[in-house]
């Protein structure tokens, strides 16, 4: 029986898993104890499927069992994350924000694999969790979800600078668990919510920067998308409110997300409430 290799030095750490060196030219993604069973296999399948349609994704090398749990093995992409580049060179934050937008536009041009979940199903499920666990009134976000875009586009579902590796061959995108087939504006809104401050500090998945730098990156990201794609500001604001409620279900700090929702709700009261006030 061949001996199983042991994970090596830490390469990266996310909210759901850790990435460690794993032999020559490979890394292994190990789920945190709190990460549900099955997450690793689903994420690996989605990543492999989107790579097949042309997305810049590391090559999946296999699934192994480590300490009784599934761990995925990938080719090791050499390079730093886009976010580390922002931290190292905050004066380049606007340039990197535009690059993030260009990376997203390139994904949206690909034909999404039919194996990916529908974006609407993902969003609906998360909104229901938020309404049950946080505030029942959040269920109103379900009524705001627009009719599904046709045809659907390839949406990463969690595209932020820590999930983009700047390799010598160009940007490579990781962490595909939230991938779906859906509306491009919904995916843009989702990214903007991952760039939202946690109160007075940057979000925990984007550590080590300051609010001014993050604000500059976000503004450049959205400005570039407005140049590349056609969408109304009102459409983006509505999707941001929806995605804020959906993201609350993920257990992240929620004060800023709730404020996004409340700001939209104040400006757009339900029709029945409007009629009652007239």
PDB file of C-alpha atoms in Angstrom, residues 12 15 20-21 23 78 88-89 92-93 98 113 130 151 159 180 198 208 217 269:
ATOM      1  CA  UNK A  12      -3.723  30.282   1.722  1.00  0.00           C
ATOM      2  CA  UNK A  15     -13.474  31.065   5.344  1.00  0.00           C
ATOM      3  CA  UNK A  20      -1.575  23.585   1.691  1.00  0.00           C
ATOM      4  CA  UNK A  21       1.312  22.389  -0.428  1.00  0.00           C
ATOM      5  CA  UNK A  23       3.808  17.249  -3.201  1.00  0.00           C
ATOM      6  CA  UNK A  78       2.211  30.332  -8.830  1.00  0.00           C
ATOM      7  CA  UNK A  88       1.205  45.643  -1.254  1.00  0.00           C
ATOM      8  CA  UNK A  89       0.452  48.396  -3.780  1.00  0.00           C
ATOM      9  CA  UNK A  92      -2.704  50.338  -7.903  1.00  0.00           C
ATOM     10  CA  UNK A  93      -6.130  49.691  -6.360  1.00  0.00           C
ATOM     11  CA  UNK A  98     -10.804  47.552 -13.348  1.00  0.00           C
ATOM     12  CA  UNK A 113     -22.365  24.370 -17.944  1.00  0.00           C
ATOM     13  CA  UNK A 130     -31.833  34.820   6.595  1.00  0.00           C
ATOM     14  CA  UNK A 151     -30.054  33.181 -21.743  1.00  0.00           C
ATOM     15  CA  UNK A 159     -15.763  36.888  -7.177  1.00  0.00           C
ATOM     16  CA  UNK A 180     -24.376  29.332 -11.004  1.00  0.00           C
ATOM     17  CA  UNK A 198     -17.538  45.414   8.062  1.00  0.00           C
ATOM     18  CA  UNK A 208      -4.792  44.135   5.701  1.00  0.00           C
ATOM     19  CA  UNK A 217     -11.047  49.596  -5.838  1.00  0.00           C
ATOM     20  CA  UNK A 269     -41.802  50.496   0.473  1.00  0.00           C
TER      21      UNK A 269
END
